[in-house]
Amino acid sequence: MQGPMNLTRFIYETQKAFPTATGDFSAILNQIALAAKIVSLEVNRAGIMEDVLGYQGEVNASGDAQKKLDVIADNVFFNALEHIEKFCIMGSEENEQPVKLPAQYKKGRYAILFDPLDGSSNIDFNVSIGTIFSVYRRVTPEGGDGTLQDLLQPGYKQVAAGYVLYGSSTMMTFTTGQGVNMFTLDPQIGEFILTHPDIRIPDTTRYYSINEGNSANWDEKLATYVDSLKTEDNIHGKVLSGRYIGSMVADVHRTLLGGGFFAYPSDRVNTSGKLRLMYEANPMAMIIEQAGGRAIYGEGDILGIIPRDLHQKVPVYLGSKRDIDALQKAVFGK
Ligand code: FDP
């Protein structure tokens, strides 16, 4: 009998297929998985902790609890990654500036960016949230600390990207540039098991995903396109259902498995949209493209953007190739 394909075995077998591999990625992915398990536990306990501590009902409780979990997740990821000597610099959505690694550790060949708890405004409502990560090879000379230059690279240069979804189960999805694989945490044994190998985003769908609360500020062409999804006059030839969680990891996860598109467009108020290029858009774009889909900011691909700022925002439209092709043609005339 073939035993379950747990994450460690998957990494080991994938590494064997590349005789020149150094094992760096194995260490990185294993430590991300460890951090994910700890954050998953914290997220699951969040409601109870609030009750136990008697914060419930207090004016600031929800905001404070949410902030607390953001900070906990940030520390957990930092602590899991700082000592493995694979990184020269880190970027966290929680920190304005690049995060240097402690002096006592050797500096590695990679730079990592992570959003420790994305969608955190949903924590209070027990709605799925997630962690997103993105890895680049350093561009500064090896040896010393990395710099902002190592982090501020265009998305097509990512060597790995992934997310962890803390939902009804905890799932870890990642790509190292050879397709996308998804693992589900078995809480009984505390292991991530390969449940969705080599994911391909479907061409057909029942859904579209966008915050229609902002539609009064949208570009008219976008509004017309989204309206067409509510009739049979669209590429799917049927009325689609709206699905918007407001938690990017969960919305992208559904899109990856269920097809269609997820968008956070620019509008008259948010002229660059809301999502962060380095922490949210680039890693999700790599995953979607590796699964056969497309991710654009409008006229062009997200992965081609030359970044200028760690926290810059970008409009995001990603999903099945057919859907994004049609949207790009209708809205951006390309
Ligand atoms: P949140 O503010 O809850 O952290 O960029 C963060 C994000 O969530 C995304 O996860 C999500 O897709 C988006 O914002 C939701 O924004 P809206 O509430 O404006 O729809």
CSV table of C-alpha atoms and ligand atoms in Angstrom, one decimal, residues 93 115 117-122 211 214 244 246-249 251 262 264 274-276 280, ligand 1:
chain,number,residue,atom,x,y,z
A,93,GLU,CA,2.6,43.3,5.3
A,115,ASP,CA,1.1,38.8,4.5
A,117,LEU,CA,-3.1,37.2,8.2
A,118,ASP,CA,-4.9,38.4,5.1
A,119,GLY,CA,-8.6,39.2,5.3
A,120,SER,CA,-8.3,39.9,9.0
A,121,SER,CA,-11.4,42.1,9.1
A,122,ASN,CA,-13.3,38.8,8.8
A,211,ASN,CA,-17.4,43.7,-4.2
A,214,ASN,CA,-18.3,49.7,-4.9
A,244,TYR,CA,-17.7,37.5,-2.6
A,246,GLY,CA,-14.1,39.7,1.2
A,247,SER,CA,-11.1,37.7,2.2
A,248,MET,CA,-8.7,37.4,-0.8
A,249,VAL,CA,-7.3,34.0,0.1
A,251,ASP,CA,-12.0,34.2,-2.8
A,262,PHE,CA,-12.1,37.4,-8.7
A,264,TYR,CA,-10.6,44.1,-6.9
A,274,LYS,CA,-7.0,48.0,-2.6
A,275,LEU,CA,-4.8,44.9,-2.9
A,276,ARG,CA,-1.0,45.1,-2.4
A,280,GLU,CA,-1.2,39.8,-2.4
B,1,FDP,P1,-9.0,42.8,4.8
B,1,FDP,O1,-9.2,44.2,4.6
B,1,FDP,O2,-10.1,42.1,5.6
B,1,FDP,O3,-7.6,42.4,5.4
B,1,FDP,O4,-6.4,43.4,1.4
B,1,FDP,C1,-7.1,43.0,2.5
B,1,FDP,C2,-8.5,42.4,2.2
B,1,FDP,O5,-9.1,42.0,3.4
B,1,FDP,C3,-8.5,41.2,1.2
B,1,FDP,O6,-8.2,40.0,1.8
B,1,FDP,C4,-9.9,41.3,0.6
B,1,FDP,O7,-10.0,40.7,-0.6
B,1,FDP,C5,-10.2,42.7,0.6
B,1,FDP,O8,-9.3,43.4,1.6
B,1,FDP,C6,-11.6,43.1,0.9
B,1,FDP,O9,-11.9,44.4,0.7
B,1,FDP,P2,-13.4,45.0,0.7
B,1,FDP,O10,-13.9,44.9,2.1
B,1,FDP,O11,-13.2,46.4,0.3
B,1,FDP,O12,-14.2,44.3,-0.2
